[in-house]
Amino acid sequence: MLYLVGLGLADEKDITVRGLEVVKSASRVYLEAYTSILLVDKEKLEAFYGRPVIVADRELVESGSDDILEGAKDVDVAFLVVGDPFGATTHTDLVLRARELGISTKSIPNASIMSAIGCTGLQLYNFGQTVSMVFFTENWKPSSYYDRVKENVTLGLHTLVLLDIKVKEQSLENMARGRKIYEPPRYMTVAQCASQMLETEEERQEGVYGPDSLAIGAARVGAPDQKLVAGTLKELAEVDMGEPLHSLVLLGKRAHDLEKDYIQQFAVNEETFNASWKQGYGSS
Amino acid sequence: MLYLVGLGLADEKDITVRGLEVVKSASRVYLEAYTSILLVDKEKLEAFYGRPVIVADRELVESGSDDILEGAKDVDVAFLVVGDPFGATTHTDLVLRARELGISTKSIPNASIMSAIGCTGLQLYNFGQTVSMVFFTENWKPSSYYDRVKENVTLGLHTLVLLDIKVKEQSLENMARGRKIYEPPRYMTVAQCASQMLETEEERQEGVYGPDSLAIGAARVGAPDQKLVAGTLKELAEVDMGEPLHSLVLLGKRAHDLEKDYIQQFAVNEETFNASWKQGYGSS
């Protein structure tokens, strides 16, 4: 059996009791470690589980999935995924491959950022599509996300923006030379995201949002030091939310007063928050 | 401290390790038992936790929240919520009330149907707004959900439909007479939902979807006997998915081939599934 086990969002204790049972009894345990991260390292997990964990990087999952699945017809293999196994990153490929090989699969759900973002006090019913923001480079500033945000904004819905992480990436030079030397990991911050969003708006000029649009920055959701900040995009572009992982929610105009009551406690500046709110949010 | 603890979706072992620690050490433990249910009863939870659990019905949470919060400045109170504390039903009211009383709050995330629905193989990125379906009566068939579905359909997005549950409800007669006699619990099925959707379409006639539109029925997500069924709304209106809880996803036209590869294994009838798919789903 292949078990896909969600680990939740923050640390080793966010696994479910059922998930922990699977991890303890499986023959091999893999940790998917390239689309998201926990706030603790592999050693902490191994100590908590009382057993070794094999780190599965993108290469292993995408090209070496048969190694992961080896023998899983007869023994249990656990594949650990930060968040939920079918959340922000789905592992349907691995499941489909398992099925081709006649291996049964089972998934153990857990918190995903896609629903845990409800901790902002915003109603999940009022969210439209989720989008991803990648690190812009000098020559590559993809703005396809902007079209999706526009669709949400037109309907007055909130948009969850998931932020890029770069783990075990090679520089172009090292890749070209076939050198397996990896860059240090990078995690996009709320400030970087807000300023990239403003950059896109300036380029596209479709008035989807602007410097005074309200948004919420969320850092380390689910962790003891979880941090939420509400403010204008201009303000968030300057905010320091500390350690990763970060996410951002662009507020939709349909936001209602109960949501406001909750989020205003996180305001960077209550005056600008209220001024922006009055400009066009809330029940009308 | 007030702890809001997510219990996940299926049974007593879906609580996280951290959540279980909170439950074991809190002074009082409440179970919110009117917006959703686990697939096990209170006694099973009490046996697993090794301590008593107080059932919190709507009346207690909405009018008696100060009883729940009593003393929580000095001792820990755990408020258990099926799914995630800020998922399909948010408990921001209780948190706001706690804050007014100067009580700190902390929330322990867990799987919510809002993200666990990813187990269908549909990408959460491709979902629009989530809607709720209530039980129609002879004279009350609210169709405001249909407008939201229309917005999603127009954009080609999937729609998660959460189905009504009626727990501890009084009949109109008993309510009028002030008799605290409650009706047996009722849980909407996928078949009821699909047929109500078709009823609304027949009444509204806006062509948002029809009998041949594809949808997925999901039952007991996250439980060992989780069941997924893909088919047309006409087919799903006849399907028997067994015990509660059920949910439904109306497929959006933007669905791509990788999603199809995954969901077609759940098809009631592969022929009608493929015929409907060819009518207008998938990358074009």
Coordinates of C-alpha atoms in Angstrom, one line a residue, chain B residues 12 24 41-53:
Chain B
E12 CA -11.2 10.1 16.6
K24 CA -5.9 16.0 27.3
D41 CA -20.1 9.4 18.3
K42 CA -19.2 11.3 21.5
E43 CA -18.6 8.2 23.5
K44 CA -16.0 7.0 21.1
L45 CA -14.2 10.4 21.5
E46 CA -14.5 10.3 25.2
A47 CA -13.0 6.8 25.4
F48 CA -10.1 7.9 23.1
Y49 CA -9.4 11.1 25.0
G50 CA -9.9 9.5 28.4
R51 CA -12.1 12.3 29.6
P52 CA -15.6 13.7 29.3
V53 CA -16.7 15.9 26.4

